[in-house]
Short mmCIF file of C-alpha atoms and ligand atoms in Angstrom, two decimals:
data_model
loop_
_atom_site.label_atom_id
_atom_site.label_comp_id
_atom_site.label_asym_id
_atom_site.label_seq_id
_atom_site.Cartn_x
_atom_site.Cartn_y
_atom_site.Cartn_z
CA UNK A 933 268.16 80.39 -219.57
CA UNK A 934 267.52 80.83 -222.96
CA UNK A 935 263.99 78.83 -223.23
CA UNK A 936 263.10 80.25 -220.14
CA UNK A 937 263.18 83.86 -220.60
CA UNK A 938 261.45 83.21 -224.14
CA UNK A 939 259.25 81.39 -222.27
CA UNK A 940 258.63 84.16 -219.42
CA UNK A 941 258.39 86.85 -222.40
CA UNK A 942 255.42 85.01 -224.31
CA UNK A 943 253.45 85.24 -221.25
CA UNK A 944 253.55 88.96 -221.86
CA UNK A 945 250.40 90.17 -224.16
CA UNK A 946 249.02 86.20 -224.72
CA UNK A 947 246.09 85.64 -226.36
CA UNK A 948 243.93 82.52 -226.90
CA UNK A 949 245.35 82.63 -230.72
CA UNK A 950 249.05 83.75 -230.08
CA UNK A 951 250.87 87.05 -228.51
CA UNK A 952 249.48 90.52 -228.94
CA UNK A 953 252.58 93.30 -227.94
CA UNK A 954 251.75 96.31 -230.12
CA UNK A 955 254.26 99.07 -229.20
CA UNK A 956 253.95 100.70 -226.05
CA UNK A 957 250.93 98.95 -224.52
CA UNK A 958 251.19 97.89 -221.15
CA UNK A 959 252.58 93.94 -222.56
CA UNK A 960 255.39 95.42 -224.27
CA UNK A 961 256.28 97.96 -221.97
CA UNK A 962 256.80 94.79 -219.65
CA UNK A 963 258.56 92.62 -222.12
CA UNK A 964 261.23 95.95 -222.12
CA UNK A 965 261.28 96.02 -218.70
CA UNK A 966 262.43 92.43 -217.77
CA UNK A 967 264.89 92.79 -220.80
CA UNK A 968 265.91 95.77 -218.99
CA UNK A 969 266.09 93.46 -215.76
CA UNK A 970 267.82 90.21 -217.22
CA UNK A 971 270.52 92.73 -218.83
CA UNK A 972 271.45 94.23 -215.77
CA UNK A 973 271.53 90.79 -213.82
CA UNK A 974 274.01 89.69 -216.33
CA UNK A 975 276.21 92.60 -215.70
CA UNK A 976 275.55 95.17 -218.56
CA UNK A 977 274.51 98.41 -218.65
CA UNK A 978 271.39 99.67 -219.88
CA UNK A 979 270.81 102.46 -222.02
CA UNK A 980 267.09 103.64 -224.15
CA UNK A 981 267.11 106.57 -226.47
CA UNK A 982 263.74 108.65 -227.54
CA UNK A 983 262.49 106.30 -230.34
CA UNK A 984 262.15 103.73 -227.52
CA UNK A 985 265.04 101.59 -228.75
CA UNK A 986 266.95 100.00 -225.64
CA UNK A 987 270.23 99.04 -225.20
CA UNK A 988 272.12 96.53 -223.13
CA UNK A 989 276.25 96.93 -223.40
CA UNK A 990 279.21 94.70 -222.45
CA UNK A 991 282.19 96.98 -222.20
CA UNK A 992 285.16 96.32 -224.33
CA UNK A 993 288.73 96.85 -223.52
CA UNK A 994 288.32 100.31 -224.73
CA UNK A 995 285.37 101.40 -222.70
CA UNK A 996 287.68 100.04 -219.57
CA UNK A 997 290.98 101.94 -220.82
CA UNK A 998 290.18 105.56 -219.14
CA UNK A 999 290.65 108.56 -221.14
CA UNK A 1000 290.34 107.27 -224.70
CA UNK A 1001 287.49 108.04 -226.49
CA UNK A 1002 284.98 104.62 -226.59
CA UNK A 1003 285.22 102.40 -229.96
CA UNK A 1004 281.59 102.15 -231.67
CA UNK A 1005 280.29 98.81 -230.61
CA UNK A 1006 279.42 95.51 -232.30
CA UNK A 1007 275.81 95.04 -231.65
CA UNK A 1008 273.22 92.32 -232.32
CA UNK A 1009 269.53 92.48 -231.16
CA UNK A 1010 265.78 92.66 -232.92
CA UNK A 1011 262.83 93.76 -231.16
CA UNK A 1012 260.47 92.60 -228.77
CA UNK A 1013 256.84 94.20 -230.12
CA UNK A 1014 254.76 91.33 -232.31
CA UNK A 1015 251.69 91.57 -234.62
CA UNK A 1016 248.70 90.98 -233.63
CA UNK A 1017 248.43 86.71 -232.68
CA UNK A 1018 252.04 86.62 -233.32
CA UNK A 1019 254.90 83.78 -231.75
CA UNK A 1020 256.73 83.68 -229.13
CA UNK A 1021 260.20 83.65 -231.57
CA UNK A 1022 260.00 86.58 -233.93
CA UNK A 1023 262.01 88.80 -232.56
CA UNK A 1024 262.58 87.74 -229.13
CA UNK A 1025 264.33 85.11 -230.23
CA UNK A 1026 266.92 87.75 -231.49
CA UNK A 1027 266.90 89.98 -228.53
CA UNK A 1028 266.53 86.54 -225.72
CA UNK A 1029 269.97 85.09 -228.24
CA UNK A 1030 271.64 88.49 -227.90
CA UNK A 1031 271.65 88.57 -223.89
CA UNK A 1032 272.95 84.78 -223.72
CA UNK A 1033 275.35 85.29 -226.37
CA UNK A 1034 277.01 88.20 -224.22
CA UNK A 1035 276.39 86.32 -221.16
CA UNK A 1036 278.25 82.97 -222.43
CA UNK A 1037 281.09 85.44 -223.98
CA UNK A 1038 281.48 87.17 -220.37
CA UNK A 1039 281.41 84.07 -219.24
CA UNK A 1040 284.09 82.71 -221.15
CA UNK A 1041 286.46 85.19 -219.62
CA UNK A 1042 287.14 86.35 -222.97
CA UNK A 1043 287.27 90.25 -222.93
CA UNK A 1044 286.49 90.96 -226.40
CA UNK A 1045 288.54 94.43 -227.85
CA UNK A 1046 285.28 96.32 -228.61
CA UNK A 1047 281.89 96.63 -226.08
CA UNK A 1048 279.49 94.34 -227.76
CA UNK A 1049 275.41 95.44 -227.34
CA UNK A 1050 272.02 93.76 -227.49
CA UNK A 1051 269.13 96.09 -228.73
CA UNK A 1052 265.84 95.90 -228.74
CA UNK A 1053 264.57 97.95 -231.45
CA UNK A 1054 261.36 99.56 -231.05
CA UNK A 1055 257.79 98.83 -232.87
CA UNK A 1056 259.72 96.74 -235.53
CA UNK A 1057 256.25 95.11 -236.35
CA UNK A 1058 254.31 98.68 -237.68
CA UNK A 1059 251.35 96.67 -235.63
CA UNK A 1060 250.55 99.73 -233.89
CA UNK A 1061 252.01 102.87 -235.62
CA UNK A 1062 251.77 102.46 -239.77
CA UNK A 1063 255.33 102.29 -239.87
CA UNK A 1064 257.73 99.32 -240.00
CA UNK A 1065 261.38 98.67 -238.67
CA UNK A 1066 259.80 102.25 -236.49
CA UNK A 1067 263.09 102.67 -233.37
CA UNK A 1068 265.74 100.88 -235.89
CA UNK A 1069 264.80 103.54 -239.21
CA UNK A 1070 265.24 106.46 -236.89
CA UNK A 1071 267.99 105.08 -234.77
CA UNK A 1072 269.79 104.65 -238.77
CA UNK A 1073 268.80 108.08 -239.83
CA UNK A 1074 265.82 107.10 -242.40
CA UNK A 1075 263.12 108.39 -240.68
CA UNK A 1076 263.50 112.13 -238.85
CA UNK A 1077 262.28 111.39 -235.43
CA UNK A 1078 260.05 114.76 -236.06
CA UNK A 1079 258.23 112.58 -238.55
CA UNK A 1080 257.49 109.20 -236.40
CA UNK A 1081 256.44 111.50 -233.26
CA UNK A 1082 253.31 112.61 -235.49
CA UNK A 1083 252.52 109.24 -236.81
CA UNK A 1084 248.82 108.28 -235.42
CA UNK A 1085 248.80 104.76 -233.65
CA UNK A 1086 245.53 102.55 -234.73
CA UNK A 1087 244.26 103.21 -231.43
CA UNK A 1088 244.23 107.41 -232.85
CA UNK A 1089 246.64 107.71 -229.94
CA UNK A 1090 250.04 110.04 -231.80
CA UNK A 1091 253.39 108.69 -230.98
CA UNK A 1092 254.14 111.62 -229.35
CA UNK A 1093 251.75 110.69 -226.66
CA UNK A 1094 252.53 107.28 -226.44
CA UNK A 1095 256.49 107.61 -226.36
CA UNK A 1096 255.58 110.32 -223.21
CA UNK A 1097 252.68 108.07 -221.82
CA UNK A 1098 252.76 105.63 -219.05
CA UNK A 1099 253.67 102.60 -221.32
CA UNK A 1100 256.56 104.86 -223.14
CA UNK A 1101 260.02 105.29 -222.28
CA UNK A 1102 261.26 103.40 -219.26
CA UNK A 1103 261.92 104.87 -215.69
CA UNK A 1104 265.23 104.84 -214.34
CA UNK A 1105 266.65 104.21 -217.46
CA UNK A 1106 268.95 106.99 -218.82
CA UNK A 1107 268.08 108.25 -222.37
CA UNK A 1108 271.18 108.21 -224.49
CA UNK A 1109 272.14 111.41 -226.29
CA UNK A 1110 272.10 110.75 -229.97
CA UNK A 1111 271.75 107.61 -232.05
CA UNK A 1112 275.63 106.73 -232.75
CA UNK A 1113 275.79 103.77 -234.83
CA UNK A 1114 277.70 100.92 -234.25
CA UNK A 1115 281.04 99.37 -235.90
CA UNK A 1116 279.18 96.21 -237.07
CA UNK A 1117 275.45 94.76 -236.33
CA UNK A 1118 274.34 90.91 -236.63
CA UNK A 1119 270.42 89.79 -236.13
CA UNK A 1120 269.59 86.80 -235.09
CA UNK A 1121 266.23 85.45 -235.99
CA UNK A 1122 264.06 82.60 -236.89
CA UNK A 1123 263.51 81.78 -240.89
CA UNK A 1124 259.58 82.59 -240.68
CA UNK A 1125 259.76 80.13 -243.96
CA UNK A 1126 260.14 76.65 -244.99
CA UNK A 1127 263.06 76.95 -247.09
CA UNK A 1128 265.75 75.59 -244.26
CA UNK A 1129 263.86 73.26 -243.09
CA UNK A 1130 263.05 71.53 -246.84
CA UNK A 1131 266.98 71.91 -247.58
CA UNK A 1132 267.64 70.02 -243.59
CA UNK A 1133 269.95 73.21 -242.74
CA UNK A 1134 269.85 74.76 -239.08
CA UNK A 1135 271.67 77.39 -239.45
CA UNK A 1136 271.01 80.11 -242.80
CA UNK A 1137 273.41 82.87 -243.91
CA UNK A 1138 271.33 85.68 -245.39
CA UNK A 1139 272.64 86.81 -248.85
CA UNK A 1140 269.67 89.99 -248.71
CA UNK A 1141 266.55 91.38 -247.33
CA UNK A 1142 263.27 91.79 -249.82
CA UNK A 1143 262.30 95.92 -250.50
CA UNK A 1144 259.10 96.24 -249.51
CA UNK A 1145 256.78 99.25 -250.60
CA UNK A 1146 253.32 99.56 -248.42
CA UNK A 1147 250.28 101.35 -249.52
CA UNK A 1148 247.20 103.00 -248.64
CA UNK A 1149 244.39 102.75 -250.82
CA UNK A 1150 241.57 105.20 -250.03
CA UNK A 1151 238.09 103.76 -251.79
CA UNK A 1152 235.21 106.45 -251.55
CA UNK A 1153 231.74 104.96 -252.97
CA UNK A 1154 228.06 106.11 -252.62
CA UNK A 1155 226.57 104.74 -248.90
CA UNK A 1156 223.14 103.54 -249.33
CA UNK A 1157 219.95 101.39 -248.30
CA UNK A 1158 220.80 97.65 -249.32
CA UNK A 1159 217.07 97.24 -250.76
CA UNK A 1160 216.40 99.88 -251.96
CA UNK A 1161 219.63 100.59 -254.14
CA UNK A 1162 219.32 99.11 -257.97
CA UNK A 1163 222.08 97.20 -258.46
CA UNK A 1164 223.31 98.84 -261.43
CA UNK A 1165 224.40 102.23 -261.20
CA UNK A 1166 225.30 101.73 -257.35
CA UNK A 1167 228.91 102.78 -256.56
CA UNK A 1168 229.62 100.19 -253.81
CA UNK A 1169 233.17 100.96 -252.34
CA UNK A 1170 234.07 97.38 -250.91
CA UNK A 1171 232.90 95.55 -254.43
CA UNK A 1172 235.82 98.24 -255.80
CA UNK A 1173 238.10 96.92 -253.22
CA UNK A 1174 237.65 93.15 -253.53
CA UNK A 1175 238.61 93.80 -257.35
CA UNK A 1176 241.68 95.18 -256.16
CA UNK A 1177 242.54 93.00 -253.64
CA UNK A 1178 242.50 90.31 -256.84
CA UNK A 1179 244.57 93.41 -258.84
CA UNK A 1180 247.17 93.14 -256.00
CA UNK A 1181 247.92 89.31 -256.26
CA UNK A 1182 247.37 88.74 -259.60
CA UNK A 1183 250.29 91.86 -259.72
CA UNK A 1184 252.68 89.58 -257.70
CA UNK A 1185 251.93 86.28 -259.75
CA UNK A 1186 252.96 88.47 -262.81
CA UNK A 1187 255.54 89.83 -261.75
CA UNK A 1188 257.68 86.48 -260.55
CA UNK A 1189 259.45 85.99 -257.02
CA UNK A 1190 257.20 88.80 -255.38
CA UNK A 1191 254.88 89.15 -253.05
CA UNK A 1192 251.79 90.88 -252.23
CA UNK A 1193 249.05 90.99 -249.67
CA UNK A 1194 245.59 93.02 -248.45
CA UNK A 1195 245.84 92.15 -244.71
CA UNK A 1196 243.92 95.35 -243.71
CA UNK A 1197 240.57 96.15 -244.82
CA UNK A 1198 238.18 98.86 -242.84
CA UNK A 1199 234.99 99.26 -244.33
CA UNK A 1200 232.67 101.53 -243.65
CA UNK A 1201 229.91 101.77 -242.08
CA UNK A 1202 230.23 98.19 -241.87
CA UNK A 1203 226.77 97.32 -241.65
CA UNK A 1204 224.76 94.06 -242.91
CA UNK A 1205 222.01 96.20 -244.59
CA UNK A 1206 224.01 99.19 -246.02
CA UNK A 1207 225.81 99.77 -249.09
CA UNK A 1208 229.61 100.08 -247.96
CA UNK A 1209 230.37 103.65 -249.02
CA UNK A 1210 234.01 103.96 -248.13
CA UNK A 1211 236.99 101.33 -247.65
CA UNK A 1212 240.59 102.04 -246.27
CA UNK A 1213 242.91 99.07 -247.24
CA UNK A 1214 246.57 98.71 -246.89
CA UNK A 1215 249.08 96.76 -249.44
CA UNK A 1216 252.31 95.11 -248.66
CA UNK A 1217 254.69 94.68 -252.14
CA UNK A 1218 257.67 92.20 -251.37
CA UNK A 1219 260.28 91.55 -253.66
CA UNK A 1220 264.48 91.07 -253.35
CA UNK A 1221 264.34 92.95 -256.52
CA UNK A 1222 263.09 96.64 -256.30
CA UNK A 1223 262.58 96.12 -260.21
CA UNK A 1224 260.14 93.64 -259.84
CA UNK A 1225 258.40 96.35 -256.97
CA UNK A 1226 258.21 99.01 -259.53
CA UNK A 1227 256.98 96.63 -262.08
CA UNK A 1228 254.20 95.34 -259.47
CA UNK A 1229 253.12 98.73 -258.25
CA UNK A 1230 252.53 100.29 -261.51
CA UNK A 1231 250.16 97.74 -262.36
CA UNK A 1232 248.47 97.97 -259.06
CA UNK A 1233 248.05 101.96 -259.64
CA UNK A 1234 246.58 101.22 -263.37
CA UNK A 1235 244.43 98.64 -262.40
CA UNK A 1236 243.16 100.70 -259.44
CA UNK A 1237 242.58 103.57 -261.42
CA UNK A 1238 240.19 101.41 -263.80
CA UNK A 1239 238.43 99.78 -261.16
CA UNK A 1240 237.72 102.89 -259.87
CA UNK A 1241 236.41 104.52 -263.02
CA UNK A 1242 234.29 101.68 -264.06
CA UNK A 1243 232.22 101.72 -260.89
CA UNK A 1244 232.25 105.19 -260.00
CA UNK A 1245 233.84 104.92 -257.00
CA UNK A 1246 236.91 107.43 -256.18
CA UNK A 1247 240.20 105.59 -255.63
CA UNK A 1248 243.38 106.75 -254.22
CA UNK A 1249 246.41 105.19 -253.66
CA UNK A 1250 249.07 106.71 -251.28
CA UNK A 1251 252.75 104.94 -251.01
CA UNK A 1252 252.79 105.00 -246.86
CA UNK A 1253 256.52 103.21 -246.56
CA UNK A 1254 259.43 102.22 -248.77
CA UNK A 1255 262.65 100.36 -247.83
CA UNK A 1256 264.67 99.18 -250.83
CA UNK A 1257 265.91 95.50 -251.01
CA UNK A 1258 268.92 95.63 -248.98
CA UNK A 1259 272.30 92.83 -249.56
CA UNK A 1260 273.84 91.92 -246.51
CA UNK A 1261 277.34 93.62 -246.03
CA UNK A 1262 280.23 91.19 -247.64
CA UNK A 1263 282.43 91.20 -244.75
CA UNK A 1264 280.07 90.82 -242.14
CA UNK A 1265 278.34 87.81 -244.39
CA UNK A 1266 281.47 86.33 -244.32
CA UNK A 1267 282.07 86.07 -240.99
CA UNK A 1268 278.92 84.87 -240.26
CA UNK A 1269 279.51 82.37 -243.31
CA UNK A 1270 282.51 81.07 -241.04
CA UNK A 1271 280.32 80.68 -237.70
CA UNK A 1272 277.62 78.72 -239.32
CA UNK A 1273 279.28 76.79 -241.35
CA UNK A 1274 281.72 75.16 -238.74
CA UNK A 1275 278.33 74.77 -236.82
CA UNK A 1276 276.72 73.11 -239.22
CA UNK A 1277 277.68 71.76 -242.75
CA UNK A 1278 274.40 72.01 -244.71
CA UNK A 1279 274.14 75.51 -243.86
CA UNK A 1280 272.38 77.64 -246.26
CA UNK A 1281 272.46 81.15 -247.85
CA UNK A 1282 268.77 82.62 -247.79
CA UNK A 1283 267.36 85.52 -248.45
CA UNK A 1284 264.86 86.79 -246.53
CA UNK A 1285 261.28 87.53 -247.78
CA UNK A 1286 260.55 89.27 -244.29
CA UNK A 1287 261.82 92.63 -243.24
CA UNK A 1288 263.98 93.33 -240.01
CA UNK A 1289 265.84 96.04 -238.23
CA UNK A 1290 268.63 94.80 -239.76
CA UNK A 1291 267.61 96.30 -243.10
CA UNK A 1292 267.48 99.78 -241.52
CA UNK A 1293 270.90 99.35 -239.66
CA UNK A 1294 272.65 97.86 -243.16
CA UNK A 1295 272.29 101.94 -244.07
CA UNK A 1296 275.03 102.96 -241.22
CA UNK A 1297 276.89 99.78 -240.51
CA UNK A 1298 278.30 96.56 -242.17
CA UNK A 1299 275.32 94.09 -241.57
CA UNK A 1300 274.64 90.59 -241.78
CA UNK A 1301 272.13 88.15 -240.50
CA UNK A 1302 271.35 84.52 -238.91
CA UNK A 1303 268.79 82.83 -239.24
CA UNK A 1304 267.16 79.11 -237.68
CA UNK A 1305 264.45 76.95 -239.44
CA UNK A 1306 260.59 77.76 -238.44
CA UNK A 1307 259.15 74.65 -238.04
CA UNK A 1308 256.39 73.89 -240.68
CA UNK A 1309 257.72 77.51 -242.05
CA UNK A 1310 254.98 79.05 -239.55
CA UNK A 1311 255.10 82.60 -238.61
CA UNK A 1312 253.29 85.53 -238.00
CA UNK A 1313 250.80 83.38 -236.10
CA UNK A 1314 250.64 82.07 -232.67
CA UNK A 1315 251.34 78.41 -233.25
CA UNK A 1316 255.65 79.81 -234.83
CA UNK A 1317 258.13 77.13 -233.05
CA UNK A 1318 262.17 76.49 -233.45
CA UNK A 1319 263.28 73.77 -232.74
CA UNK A 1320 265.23 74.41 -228.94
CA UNK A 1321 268.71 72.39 -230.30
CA UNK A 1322 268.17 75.07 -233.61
CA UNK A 1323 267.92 78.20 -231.12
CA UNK A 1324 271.21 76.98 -229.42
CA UNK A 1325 272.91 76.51 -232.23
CA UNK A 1326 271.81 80.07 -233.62
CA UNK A 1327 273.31 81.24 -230.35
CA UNK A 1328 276.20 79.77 -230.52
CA UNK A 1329 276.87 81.20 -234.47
CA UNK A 1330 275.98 84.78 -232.93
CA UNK A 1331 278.24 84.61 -229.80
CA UNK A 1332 281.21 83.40 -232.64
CA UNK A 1333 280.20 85.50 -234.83
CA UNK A 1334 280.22 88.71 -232.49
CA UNK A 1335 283.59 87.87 -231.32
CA UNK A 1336 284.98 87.70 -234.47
CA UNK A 1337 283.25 91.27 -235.68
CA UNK A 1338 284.96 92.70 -232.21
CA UNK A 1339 288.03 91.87 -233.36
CA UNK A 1340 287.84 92.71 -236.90
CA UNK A 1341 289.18 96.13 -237.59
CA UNK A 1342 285.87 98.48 -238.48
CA UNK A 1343 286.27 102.09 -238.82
CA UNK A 1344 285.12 103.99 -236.14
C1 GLV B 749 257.97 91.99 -240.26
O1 GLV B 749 257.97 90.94 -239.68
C2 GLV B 749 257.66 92.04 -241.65
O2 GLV B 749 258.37 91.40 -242.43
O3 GLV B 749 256.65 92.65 -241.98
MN1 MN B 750 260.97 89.95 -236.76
MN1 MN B 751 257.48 89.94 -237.77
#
């Protein structure tokens, strides 16, 4: 079931170089929809909400006992939206574990004491909208929805439209009322790094998730005739942004266990015999320790600022998201600890270099994640495999692991 429905999901959006499922575009809209199907053939009930998060729920003994108020939930899931030529695993593999985790636990005959839910979070990649961990930093309160309805996808289409528009919100699904956060949340996911599979672990307890800061950097030069220019004296916008694309790295290599990349460059007017006269690039600035971040960026700025000066060419840099590192919640760790250990003995603790709804949902409820090896550490690109005896096992940790949270005593 499991490898199947992954399977039947990377269909969706394929590419000849990988999966493209950008938030509501037609491929995503039908990667929610059989979620939406597949939840309700296993017996749960479906939910969305306006940010286009969508939730599948397995009643608990208090959603069954009539007139009490329902307990918060336990709740697992990722999202289902990929970057552009990404795998079949990020993400899905989270929201694809979630269902068969609640399907083996209903299946078990087990009622747990508290409904558990899968979710699939909305636009976690920001591959559409300029905006990260998008349905999961609304659905946790960081983001005022007001703000994310203006945001302007790549296409120039506002989410406002989109959310509305044919490849939005699902029909027949009822919109929940509010974004009440749950008792507990787990995410499963893939490692998206060699780390577990150098150390031979299959299962990885995450100790934290890296901040991340991204940036726009507006570059305006002087367009021009390519012959005809001098040389000197031209203010050539793209030569000022290929010195800052070196700035940005040779930032992270200073600044120790951080990361930074240029992975989106528009130049303008992008023509063979023309003097580029303005650029538009974005930075991502990675680091488990927001010091380090700080450190990074202000050396960025300052070396931008130079750059800028020295060639004449106006530079600005605008800070376009910030999520702080975020350690996983000690209780919620531990449990997870327990699960993956008695699953497998050379389990590690990890932190994670990549960001995930689960840093957004740490901000409202204990949180903790799972993670399997990526073979070859490959992600982000269309050749990311898991071993299918590693996504079982990650399973099984999240179906133990969500049991145990149900019966652990939350508030709320
Ligand atoms: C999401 O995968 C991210 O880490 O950018
Ligand atoms: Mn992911
Ligand atoms: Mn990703």
């Amino acid at each position: 079931m499991l490898h199947d429905r992954l399977g039947a999901l990377a269909a969706l959006g394929a590419t000849d170089d990988g999966i493209d499922r950008a938030l509501f575009t037609p491929a995503e809209r039908a990667a929610r929809e059989l979620f939406v199907a597949w939840a309700r053939a296993d017996g749960l009930r479906v939910e969305q909400d306006r940010a286009g998060n969508v939730f599948a729920r397995l009643g608990g003994a208090t959603d069954a006992s009539s007139g009490s108020a329902q307990a918060a939930p336990v709740q697992c899931g990722s999202h289902l939206d990929t970057v552009r030529n990404g795998g079949a695993y990020d993400g899905a593999y989270g929201v694809v574990g979630g269902l068969e985790a609640l399907r083996r636990i209903a299946e078990s005959g087990e009622a747990p004491p508290r409904a558990l839910e899968v979710v699939a979070w909305a636009g976690e990649e920001g591959s559409r909208f300029p905006l990260g961990c998008l349905g999961s930093s609304v659905y946790s309160g960081l983001t005022p929805y007001a703000d994310v309805e203006a945001l302007v996808g790549d296409d120039g289409e506002t989410f406002a439209a989109a959310v509305r528009g044919p490849y939005g919100l699902l029909d027949g699904v009822p919109v929940r009322d509010g974004f009440p956060p749950p008792a507990a949340y787990v995410e499963l996911h893939i490692e998206q790094g060699p780390v577990m599979e150098r150390e031979g672990a299959r299962l990885g307890i995450v100790s934290a998730i890296a901040g991340q800061r991204r940036f726009r950097v507006l570059l305006d030069g002087v367009a021009g005739h390519a012959g005809t220019v001098p040389m000197r004296g031209r203010a050539d916008a793209l030569c000022a942004a290929s010195e800052i694309v070196l700035a940005v790295e040779r930032a992270a290599l200073d600044a120790d266990d951080t990361v930074a990349t240029v992975g989106h460059l528009v130049v303008e007017p992008n023509q063979t015999n023309i003097v580029p006269g303005r650029v538009v690039l974005r930075i991502d600035l990675r680091s488990v320790e927001d010091g380090r971040i700080d450190l990074a960026e202000r050396r960025i700025r300052a070396r931008a600022d130079e750059i800028g000066a020295q060639r004449g060419v106006g530079v600005s840099v605008e800070t376009i998201e910030t999520r702080a590192a975020v350690p996983m919640e000690t209780r919620m760790r531990l449990l997870v600890s327990a699960a993956c250990a008695e699953r497998d003995p050379r389990a590690i603790t990890i932190a994670s270099g990549a960001g995930h709804d689960a840093m957004c949902v740490a901000h409202v409820a204990p949180t903790a994640m799972i993670f399997v090896p990526s073979i070859g550490g490959r992600s982000h690109v269309g050749d990311e495999r898991t071993a299918p005896a590693d996504l079982e096992l990650g399973v099984e940790a999240l179906a133990a692991t969500l049991l145990a949270a149900a019966h652990a005593p939350w508030s709320g």
